[in-house]
């Protein structure tokens, strides 16, 4: 079974906590603060690995949790930051976070994207020492790491794709054009997963994909084809394979339209890709009829049409040559050696904004990334830490904003689900 989709959960490691510690020296009764900072939590990165074939390594809903940062220690020792947790996926995997719309495309071996950053480490008490607060008895907690649910989808990187109805002869053509050995049989849906083959000529190579047969309704979910239409998106040329003499007696013109309709309905630019038409099984009709079919179809479609037979080899060289001439050169960004910006590294915004809401007669709520982070970092049951939080809230202008909303010292304030009495001095 070919697994081209998976869903995973990733979580950056939590930051380590800062620590409260004081220097101890035999002859100094009370040394200064020397609590070290916690280390940043580990990141989770997705790395493209050309040796992987598909996404079958991923159990349903697998979790990847990076390690947490080390806690700070006395004597000003900082906690360690663990190694990045690497999740290896086959080259050609598209990673998407449906909640945020973030998306990464890992197209080349070794390409990587940090998808969940570790949380920041907390500062140790040494960092909170000031002229007026010489022995701070509080330190910051580390922050939780970033968390996401990611949808992985493997897109094959083929230059040209063979598309057509089931039984049209796509796999037979691939087998004759390349060294690939797809299964060939006289029933529809013989091919149930895409097969790749390499077409070689002089010093050029092109990858050709044999896509499972498309039937009416494929783009809407019918048959097997729709699952694989996504793979065709990255092709730069489509070779439409059309059976000249279908076994089921169907009309080739209608068959061609069925497939073209599915390509249009799938969208993603598929119907705009350059086309070749390979008429298949030419050995089954008299040569004169095959010639007339070529003329008719080229006139009608305005594309290059070639009569082929996987049985006799007719038209195969011509088809291979036409594929080479009609595949457009790769986009400049796909040239080797050039590093395209195919992935984005997520950086949390500055998040300075906040809002103040009155929730009751003597109760308020403050929302905002920065203030919520402040609360997550401190234990407001610790008087000294609470005083520090008040100082920061004042510096951020939150106390002023609360006052203009009617706040009075001693009222309750809720931030990120934590309620405390705010009594700024
Ligand atoms: N006579 C003749 N038969 C052919 C030729 N090409 C394919 N066939 C036969 O047509 C049938 C279908 O061929 P496949 O290559 O499996 O067709 P496909 O398009 O890959 O079909 P699916 O994988 O089911 O979508 C098989 O019985 C082949 O032997 C040809 O050039 N001449
Ligand atoms: Mg096939």
mmCIF file of C-alpha atoms in Angstrom, residues 35-374:
data_model
loop_
_atom_site.group_PDB
_atom_site.id
_atom_site.type_symbol
_atom_site.label_atom_id
_atom_site.label_comp_id
_atom_site.label_asym_id
_atom_site.label_seq_id
_atom_site.Cartn_x
_atom_site.Cartn_y
_atom_site.Cartn_z
ATOM 1 C CA UNK A 35 20.240 31.410 39.999
ATOM 2 C CA UNK A 36 20.863 30.463 36.350
ATOM 3 C CA UNK A 37 18.426 30.622 33.423
ATOM 4 C CA UNK A 38 16.490 27.673 32.052
ATOM 5 C CA UNK A 39 17.462 26.433 28.575
ATOM 6 C CA UNK A 40 15.193 26.881 25.573
ATOM 7 C CA UNK A 41 13.045 23.837 24.760
ATOM 8 C CA UNK A 42 13.949 21.712 21.735
ATOM 9 C CA UNK A 43 12.522 22.513 18.289
ATOM 10 C CA UNK A 44 10.797 20.009 16.021
ATOM 11 C CA UNK A 45 12.003 20.099 12.415
ATOM 12 C CA UNK A 46 10.740 18.207 9.386
ATOM 13 C CA UNK A 47 13.537 17.004 7.122
ATOM 14 C CA UNK A 48 13.243 15.718 3.557
ATOM 15 C CA UNK A 49 14.917 12.353 3.029
ATOM 16 C CA UNK A 50 15.234 11.032 -0.519
ATOM 17 C CA UNK A 51 15.654 7.462 0.725
ATOM 18 C CA UNK A 52 12.074 7.295 1.996
ATOM 19 C CA UNK A 53 9.435 6.086 -0.428
ATOM 20 C CA UNK A 54 6.193 7.136 1.200
ATOM 21 C CA UNK A 55 4.572 8.207 4.453
ATOM 22 C CA UNK A 56 3.871 4.681 5.739
ATOM 23 C CA UNK A 57 6.237 5.185 8.684
ATOM 24 C CA UNK A 58 3.714 7.418 10.349
ATOM 25 C CA UNK A 59 1.262 5.700 12.582
ATOM 26 C CA UNK A 60 -2.137 7.316 12.699
ATOM 27 C CA UNK A 61 -1.840 10.558 14.608
ATOM 28 C CA UNK A 62 1.746 10.002 15.722
ATOM 29 C CA UNK A 63 3.095 12.491 18.267
ATOM 30 C CA UNK A 64 6.521 14.055 18.080
ATOM 31 C CA UNK A 65 7.430 15.892 21.259
ATOM 32 C CA UNK A 66 10.804 17.567 21.521
ATOM 33 C CA UNK A 67 12.583 17.478 24.869
ATOM 34 C CA UNK A 68 12.255 20.259 27.380
ATOM 35 C CA UNK A 69 15.074 22.647 28.155
ATOM 36 C CA UNK A 70 17.183 22.000 31.232
ATOM 37 C CA UNK A 71 16.393 23.992 34.368
ATOM 38 C CA UNK A 72 18.804 26.615 35.572
ATOM 39 C CA UNK A 73 21.012 25.841 38.555
ATOM 40 C CA UNK A 74 22.844 27.677 41.258
ATOM 41 C CA UNK A 75 26.266 29.192 40.671
ATOM 42 C CA UNK A 76 24.720 30.853 37.612
ATOM 43 C CA UNK A 77 24.559 27.622 35.611
ATOM 44 C CA UNK A 78 22.195 27.765 32.656
ATOM 45 C CA UNK A 79 20.051 24.841 31.568
ATOM 46 C CA UNK A 80 20.926 23.053 28.338
ATOM 47 C CA UNK A 81 18.907 23.255 25.106
ATOM 48 C CA UNK A 82 18.223 19.765 23.737
ATOM 49 C CA UNK A 83 18.855 18.721 20.138
ATOM 50 C CA UNK A 84 16.301 19.451 17.469
ATOM 51 C CA UNK A 85 13.862 16.551 17.080
ATOM 52 C CA UNK A 86 13.970 15.595 13.402
ATOM 53 C CA UNK A 87 10.975 14.057 11.678
ATOM 54 C CA UNK A 88 12.059 12.518 8.365
ATOM 55 C CA UNK A 89 9.681 12.557 5.409
ATOM 56 C CA UNK A 90 10.141 11.616 1.748
ATOM 57 C CA UNK A 91 11.215 14.369 -0.625
ATOM 58 C CA UNK A 92 8.182 15.975 -2.199
ATOM 59 C CA UNK A 93 6.184 16.148 1.030
ATOM 60 C CA UNK A 94 3.946 19.134 1.545
ATOM 61 C CA UNK A 95 3.317 19.990 5.195
ATOM 62 C CA UNK A 96 0.325 22.043 6.161
ATOM 63 C CA UNK A 97 -1.062 23.449 9.376
ATOM 64 C CA UNK A 98 -4.742 23.858 8.604
ATOM 65 C CA UNK A 99 -5.329 25.982 11.712
ATOM 66 C CA UNK A 100 -2.880 28.712 10.787
ATOM 67 C CA UNK A 101 -2.521 28.202 7.049
ATOM 68 C CA UNK A 102 1.259 27.761 7.411
ATOM 69 C CA UNK A 103 2.641 25.520 4.727
ATOM 70 C CA UNK A 104 6.029 24.120 3.865
ATOM 71 C CA UNK A 105 7.124 22.247 0.746
ATOM 72 C CA UNK A 106 10.110 19.982 1.183
ATOM 73 C CA UNK A 107 11.229 19.330 -2.349
ATOM 74 C CA UNK A 108 14.901 18.498 -2.081
ATOM 75 C CA UNK A 109 16.846 15.944 -0.108
ATOM 76 C CA UNK A 110 18.001 17.447 3.153
ATOM 77 C CA UNK A 111 15.687 20.417 3.024
ATOM 78 C CA UNK A 112 14.271 21.201 6.465
ATOM 79 C CA UNK A 113 11.675 23.324 8.151
ATOM 80 C CA UNK A 114 11.297 24.091 11.833
ATOM 81 C CA UNK A 115 7.601 23.459 12.438
ATOM 82 C CA UNK A 116 7.365 23.789 16.215
ATOM 83 C CA UNK A 117 9.710 25.956 18.193
ATOM 84 C CA UNK A 118 10.680 25.166 21.728
ATOM 85 C CA UNK A 119 9.494 27.505 24.487
ATOM 86 C CA UNK A 120 11.842 30.120 25.891
ATOM 87 C CA UNK A 121 13.696 29.323 29.085
ATOM 88 C CA UNK A 122 12.881 31.260 32.267
ATOM 89 C CA UNK A 123 15.378 33.691 33.716
ATOM 90 C CA UNK A 124 17.046 32.865 36.989
ATOM 91 C CA UNK A 125 16.794 35.174 39.982
ATOM 92 C CA UNK A 126 20.195 36.681 39.266
ATOM 93 C CA UNK A 127 18.631 38.521 36.330
ATOM 94 C CA UNK A 128 16.040 40.201 38.516
ATOM 95 C CA UNK A 129 18.509 41.798 40.885
ATOM 96 C CA UNK A 130 18.373 45.597 40.865
ATOM 97 C CA UNK A 131 19.611 48.320 43.181
ATOM 98 C CA UNK A 132 16.299 48.235 45.032
ATOM 99 C CA UNK A 133 15.781 44.485 44.825
ATOM 100 C CA UNK A 134 19.104 42.986 45.751
ATOM 101 C CA UNK A 135 18.005 39.472 46.661
ATOM 102 C CA UNK A 136 15.067 38.516 44.440
ATOM 103 C CA UNK A 137 13.342 35.381 45.699
ATOM 104 C CA UNK A 138 11.670 34.559 42.439
ATOM 105 C CA UNK A 139 12.629 33.349 39.014
ATOM 106 C CA UNK A 140 10.777 32.850 35.736
ATOM 107 C CA UNK A 141 9.227 29.616 34.567
ATOM 108 C CA UNK A 142 9.992 28.297 31.118
ATOM 109 C CA UNK A 143 7.290 28.730 28.456
ATOM 110 C CA UNK A 144 5.499 25.851 26.764
ATOM 111 C CA UNK A 145 6.683 24.933 23.267
ATOM 112 C CA UNK A 146 4.702 25.580 20.127
ATOM 113 C CA UNK A 147 2.173 22.876 19.276
ATOM 114 C CA UNK A 148 0.602 21.998 15.946
ATOM 115 C CA UNK A 149 -1.339 19.363 14.102
ATOM 116 C CA UNK A 150 0.176 18.892 10.674
ATOM 117 C CA UNK A 151 -1.176 17.296 7.545
ATOM 118 C CA UNK A 152 1.496 15.688 5.417
ATOM 119 C CA UNK A 153 0.918 14.990 1.803
ATOM 120 C CA UNK A 154 3.371 13.408 -0.546
ATOM 121 C CA UNK A 155 3.517 14.817 -4.041
ATOM 122 C CA UNK A 156 5.524 12.846 -6.517
ATOM 123 C CA UNK A 157 8.038 14.896 -8.412
ATOM 124 C CA UNK A 158 7.522 13.776 -11.955
ATOM 125 C CA UNK A 159 8.189 15.878 -15.035
ATOM 126 C CA UNK A 160 5.431 14.305 -17.086
ATOM 127 C CA UNK A 161 2.319 12.391 -16.074
ATOM 128 C CA UNK A 162 0.446 9.738 -18.020
ATOM 129 C CA UNK A 163 -3.285 10.266 -17.571
ATOM 130 C CA UNK A 164 -6.229 8.468 -19.065
ATOM 131 C CA UNK A 165 -9.124 6.160 -18.347
ATOM 132 C CA UNK A 166 -8.531 2.785 -16.672
ATOM 133 C CA UNK A 167 -7.247 0.210 -19.146
ATOM 134 C CA UNK A 168 -6.116 2.861 -21.656
ATOM 135 C CA UNK A 169 -2.624 1.381 -21.772
ATOM 136 C CA UNK A 170 -0.735 3.845 -19.579
ATOM 137 C CA UNK A 171 1.281 1.268 -17.663
ATOM 138 C CA UNK A 172 2.142 -0.590 -20.856
ATOM 139 C CA UNK A 173 3.564 2.628 -22.286
ATOM 140 C CA UNK A 174 5.534 3.373 -19.140
ATOM 141 C CA UNK A 175 6.989 -0.138 -19.191
ATOM 142 C CA UNK A 176 8.114 0.276 -22.799
ATOM 143 C CA UNK A 177 9.463 3.821 -22.400
ATOM 144 C CA UNK A 178 11.356 3.269 -19.148
ATOM 145 C CA UNK A 179 12.769 0.515 -17.007
ATOM 146 C CA UNK A 180 9.814 0.632 -14.639
ATOM 147 C CA UNK A 181 7.790 -2.577 -14.372
ATOM 148 C CA UNK A 182 4.243 -1.617 -13.517
ATOM 149 C CA UNK A 183 1.633 -4.318 -13.485
ATOM 150 C CA UNK A 184 -0.308 -4.586 -16.738
ATOM 151 C CA UNK A 185 -3.617 -6.423 -17.044
ATOM 152 C CA UNK A 186 -6.782 -6.381 -19.073
ATOM 153 C CA UNK A 187 -9.029 -5.070 -16.327
ATOM 154 C CA UNK A 188 -9.534 -1.496 -15.130
ATOM 155 C CA UNK A 189 -7.683 -0.175 -12.067
ATOM 156 C CA UNK A 190 -4.734 -2.505 -12.419
ATOM 157 C CA UNK A 191 -2.554 0.344 -11.271
ATOM 158 C CA UNK A 192 -3.556 1.347 -7.757
ATOM 159 C CA UNK A 193 -0.623 3.526 -6.857
ATOM 160 C CA UNK A 194 1.464 5.884 -8.948
ATOM 161 C CA UNK A 195 4.552 4.335 -10.526
ATOM 162 C CA UNK A 196 7.538 6.373 -11.610
ATOM 163 C CA UNK A 197 9.941 5.632 -14.430
ATOM 164 C CA UNK A 198 12.904 7.506 -15.834
ATOM 165 C CA UNK A 199 13.091 8.353 -19.487
ATOM 166 C CA UNK A 200 16.681 8.744 -20.659
ATOM 167 C CA UNK A 201 18.041 10.357 -23.767
ATOM 168 C CA UNK A 202 21.630 11.479 -24.330
ATOM 169 C CA UNK A 203 22.473 13.202 -21.088
ATOM 170 C CA UNK A 204 18.946 14.178 -20.155
ATOM 171 C CA UNK A 205 16.590 12.399 -17.812
ATOM 172 C CA UNK A 206 12.928 12.944 -17.193
ATOM 173 C CA UNK A 207 10.728 11.291 -14.603
ATOM 174 C CA UNK A 208 7.413 9.999 -15.871
ATOM 175 C CA UNK A 209 4.538 9.076 -13.582
ATOM 176 C CA UNK A 210 1.941 6.466 -14.409
ATOM 177 C CA UNK A 211 -1.139 7.683 -12.588
ATOM 178 C CA UNK A 212 -3.995 5.288 -11.735
ATOM 179 C CA UNK A 213 -6.864 5.519 -14.189
ATOM 180 C CA UNK A 214 -9.238 8.466 -13.990
ATOM 181 C CA UNK A 215 -12.950 7.886 -14.259
ATOM 182 C CA UNK A 216 -15.910 10.177 -14.306
ATOM 183 C CA UNK A 217 -16.256 11.788 -10.886
ATOM 184 C CA UNK A 218 -12.610 11.201 -9.958
ATOM 185 C CA UNK A 219 -12.069 14.845 -9.003
ATOM 186 C CA UNK A 220 -15.084 14.563 -6.708
ATOM 187 C CA UNK A 221 -13.788 11.422 -4.995
ATOM 188 C CA UNK A 222 -14.902 8.522 -7.180
ATOM 189 C CA UNK A 223 -12.557 5.647 -7.981
ATOM 190 C CA UNK A 224 -8.895 5.741 -7.072
ATOM 191 C CA UNK A 225 -7.836 8.472 -9.425
ATOM 192 C CA UNK A 226 -8.793 11.472 -7.354
ATOM 193 C CA UNK A 227 -6.343 10.607 -4.604
ATOM 194 C CA UNK A 228 -3.601 10.801 -7.121
ATOM 195 C CA UNK A 229 -4.635 13.854 -9.076
ATOM 196 C CA UNK A 230 -2.708 15.873 -6.521
ATOM 197 C CA UNK A 231 0.470 14.147 -7.679
ATOM 198 C CA UNK A 232 -0.037 15.396 -11.178
ATOM 199 C CA UNK A 233 -0.058 18.982 -9.941
ATOM 200 C CA UNK A 234 3.678 19.187 -10.020
ATOM 201 C CA UNK A 235 4.061 17.684 -13.497
ATOM 202 C CA UNK A 236 4.995 20.089 -16.243
ATOM 203 C CA UNK A 237 3.482 18.050 -19.052
ATOM 204 C CA UNK A 238 0.539 15.685 -19.287
ATOM 205 C CA UNK A 239 0.489 12.812 -21.744
ATOM 206 C CA UNK A 240 -3.126 11.943 -22.283
ATOM 207 C CA UNK A 241 -3.323 8.259 -23.206
ATOM 208 C CA UNK A 242 -6.397 7.473 -25.290
ATOM 209 C CA UNK A 243 -7.431 3.968 -26.292
ATOM 210 C CA UNK A 244 -8.195 3.880 -30.028
ATOM 211 C CA UNK A 245 -10.315 0.771 -29.733
ATOM 212 C CA UNK A 246 -11.667 0.443 -26.166
ATOM 213 C CA UNK A 247 -12.621 -3.101 -25.159
ATOM 214 C CA UNK A 248 -15.899 -1.884 -23.692
ATOM 215 C CA UNK A 249 -16.890 -0.370 -27.035
ATOM 216 C CA UNK A 250 -17.024 3.156 -25.592
ATOM 217 C CA UNK A 251 -16.479 6.223 -27.744
ATOM 218 C CA UNK A 252 -12.876 7.589 -27.613
ATOM 219 C CA UNK A 253 -14.152 11.160 -28.014
ATOM 220 C CA UNK A 254 -16.335 10.819 -24.946
ATOM 221 C CA UNK A 255 -13.538 9.105 -23.053
ATOM 222 C CA UNK A 256 -11.161 11.949 -23.784
ATOM 223 C CA UNK A 257 -13.717 14.482 -22.606
ATOM 224 C CA UNK A 258 -14.326 12.523 -19.363
ATOM 225 C CA UNK A 259 -10.660 12.743 -18.418
ATOM 226 C CA UNK A 260 -10.290 16.381 -19.468
ATOM 227 C CA UNK A 261 -13.367 17.228 -17.418
ATOM 228 C CA UNK A 262 -11.849 15.617 -14.313
ATOM 229 C CA UNK A 263 -8.621 17.553 -14.803
ATOM 230 C CA UNK A 264 -10.585 20.803 -15.066
ATOM 231 C CA UNK A 265 -12.646 20.026 -12.002
ATOM 232 C CA UNK A 266 -9.649 19.159 -9.903
ATOM 233 C CA UNK A 267 -8.304 22.669 -10.530
ATOM 234 C CA UNK A 268 -4.795 23.603 -9.337
ATOM 235 C CA UNK A 269 -3.811 24.519 -12.875
ATOM 236 C CA UNK A 270 -4.005 20.942 -14.162
ATOM 237 C CA UNK A 271 -6.067 21.776 -17.208
ATOM 238 C CA UNK A 272 -3.605 24.512 -18.155
ATOM 239 C CA UNK A 273 -0.616 22.138 -18.392
ATOM 240 C CA UNK A 274 0.828 21.453 -21.845
ATOM 241 C CA UNK A 275 -0.507 18.274 -23.383
ATOM 242 C CA UNK A 276 0.475 15.465 -25.707
ATOM 243 C CA UNK A 277 -2.059 12.952 -26.951
ATOM 244 C CA UNK A 278 -0.830 9.377 -27.226
ATOM 245 C CA UNK A 279 -3.326 7.217 -29.096
ATOM 246 C CA UNK A 280 -2.742 3.717 -27.738
ATOM 247 C CA UNK A 281 -3.074 0.177 -29.072
ATOM 248 C CA UNK A 282 -2.583 1.323 -32.686
ATOM 249 C CA UNK A 283 -1.857 -2.322 -33.599
ATOM 250 C CA UNK A 284 -5.519 -3.102 -33.063
ATOM 251 C CA UNK A 285 -6.720 -0.885 -35.921
ATOM 252 C CA UNK A 286 -5.695 -0.823 -39.582
ATOM 253 C CA UNK A 287 -2.767 1.594 -40.221
ATOM 254 C CA UNK A 288 -4.936 3.813 -42.383
ATOM 255 C CA UNK A 289 -7.447 4.249 -39.577
ATOM 256 C CA UNK A 290 -4.691 5.125 -37.104
ATOM 257 C CA UNK A 291 -3.341 7.768 -39.507
ATOM 258 C CA UNK A 292 -6.763 9.319 -39.920
ATOM 259 C CA UNK A 293 -7.270 9.348 -36.126
ATOM 260 C CA UNK A 294 -3.999 11.226 -35.690
ATOM 261 C CA UNK A 295 -5.065 13.838 -38.237
ATOM 262 C CA UNK A 296 -8.513 14.202 -36.769
ATOM 263 C CA UNK A 297 -7.328 14.589 -33.189
ATOM 264 C CA UNK A 298 -4.528 17.036 -33.973
ATOM 265 C CA UNK A 299 -6.902 19.230 -35.893
ATOM 266 C CA UNK A 300 -9.440 19.077 -33.140
ATOM 267 C CA UNK A 301 -7.177 19.645 -30.155
ATOM 268 C CA UNK A 302 -4.276 21.580 -31.630
ATOM 269 C CA UNK A 303 -1.749 19.451 -29.714
ATOM 270 C CA UNK A 304 0.865 16.955 -30.834
ATOM 271 C CA UNK A 305 -0.795 13.567 -31.452
ATOM 272 C CA UNK A 306 1.116 10.295 -31.802
ATOM 273 C CA UNK A 307 -0.230 6.852 -32.624
ATOM 274 C CA UNK A 308 1.532 4.323 -30.407
ATOM 275 C CA UNK A 309 1.535 0.627 -29.703
ATOM 276 C CA UNK A 310 3.142 -0.902 -26.670
ATOM 277 C CA UNK A 311 2.706 -4.256 -28.430
ATOM 278 C CA UNK A 312 4.676 -3.494 -31.621
ATOM 279 C CA UNK A 313 6.741 -0.541 -30.449
ATOM 280 C CA UNK A 314 5.204 1.758 -33.032
ATOM 281 C CA UNK A 315 5.444 5.456 -32.230
ATOM 282 C CA UNK A 316 7.404 4.942 -29.007
ATOM 283 C CA UNK A 317 10.573 6.739 -30.106
ATOM 284 C CA UNK A 318 8.470 9.539 -31.430
ATOM 285 C CA UNK A 319 6.578 9.757 -28.136
ATOM 286 C CA UNK A 320 9.790 9.793 -26.101
ATOM 287 C CA UNK A 321 11.220 12.532 -28.321
ATOM 288 C CA UNK A 322 8.027 14.560 -28.066
ATOM 289 C CA UNK A 323 8.042 14.293 -24.269
ATOM 290 C CA UNK A 324 11.579 15.676 -24.208
ATOM 291 C CA UNK A 325 10.716 18.581 -26.471
ATOM 292 C CA UNK A 326 7.434 19.448 -24.830
ATOM 293 C CA UNK A 327 8.383 19.355 -21.155
ATOM 294 C CA UNK A 328 9.067 22.999 -20.357
ATOM 295 C CA UNK A 329 12.361 23.721 -18.624
ATOM 296 C CA UNK A 330 12.108 23.669 -14.835
ATOM 297 C CA UNK A 331 11.232 26.867 -13.035
ATOM 298 C CA UNK A 332 14.447 28.730 -12.235
ATOM 299 C CA UNK A 333 13.886 28.110 -8.527
ATOM 300 C CA UNK A 334 14.048 24.353 -9.087
ATOM 301 C CA UNK A 335 17.522 24.464 -10.594
ATOM 302 C CA UNK A 336 20.007 22.663 -8.415
ATOM 303 C CA UNK A 337 22.355 24.857 -6.445
ATOM 304 C CA UNK A 338 19.821 27.576 -5.970
ATOM 305 C CA UNK A 339 18.053 27.654 -2.623
ATOM 306 C CA UNK A 340 14.434 28.543 -3.056
ATOM 307 C CA UNK A 341 12.418 29.853 -0.167
ATOM 308 C CA UNK A 342 10.292 26.746 -0.120
ATOM 309 C CA UNK A 343 9.742 26.757 3.569
ATOM 310 C CA UNK A 344 8.856 29.315 6.123
ATOM 311 C CA UNK A 345 10.214 29.405 9.606
ATOM 312 C CA UNK A 346 7.506 30.387 12.012
ATOM 313 C CA UNK A 347 8.329 33.237 14.306
ATOM 314 C CA UNK A 348 5.787 34.287 16.857
ATOM 315 C CA UNK A 349 4.799 37.884 16.265
ATOM 316 C CA UNK A 350 5.807 40.574 18.714
ATOM 317 C CA UNK A 351 2.329 40.339 20.188
ATOM 318 C CA UNK A 352 2.577 43.563 22.153
ATOM 319 C CA UNK A 353 -1.096 44.346 21.695
ATOM 320 C CA UNK A 354 -3.528 43.702 24.520
ATOM 321 C CA UNK A 355 -7.102 44.481 25.381
ATOM 322 C CA UNK A 356 -8.823 45.181 28.683
ATOM 323 C CA UNK A 357 -12.355 43.993 29.453
ATOM 324 C CA UNK A 358 -14.570 44.594 32.448
ATOM 325 C CA UNK A 359 -16.047 41.242 33.517
ATOM 326 C CA UNK A 360 -17.828 42.302 36.729
ATOM 327 C CA UNK A 361 -18.219 45.119 39.263
ATOM 328 C CA UNK A 362 -14.691 44.740 40.575
ATOM 329 C CA UNK A 363 -13.274 42.351 38.013
ATOM 330 C CA UNK A 364 -11.312 42.764 34.794
ATOM 331 C CA UNK A 365 -9.715 40.590 32.191
ATOM 332 C CA UNK A 366 -6.647 41.456 30.156
ATOM 333 C CA UNK A 367 -5.912 39.611 26.926
ATOM 334 C CA UNK A 368 -2.781 39.754 24.811
ATOM 335 C CA UNK A 369 0.102 37.532 23.910
ATOM 336 C CA UNK A 370 2.759 39.404 25.799
ATOM 337 C CA UNK A 371 0.832 39.813 29.054
ATOM 338 C CA UNK A 372 -0.266 36.185 28.909
ATOM 339 C CA UNK A 373 3.343 35.132 28.512
ATOM 340 C CA UNK A 374 4.268 37.250 31.502
#
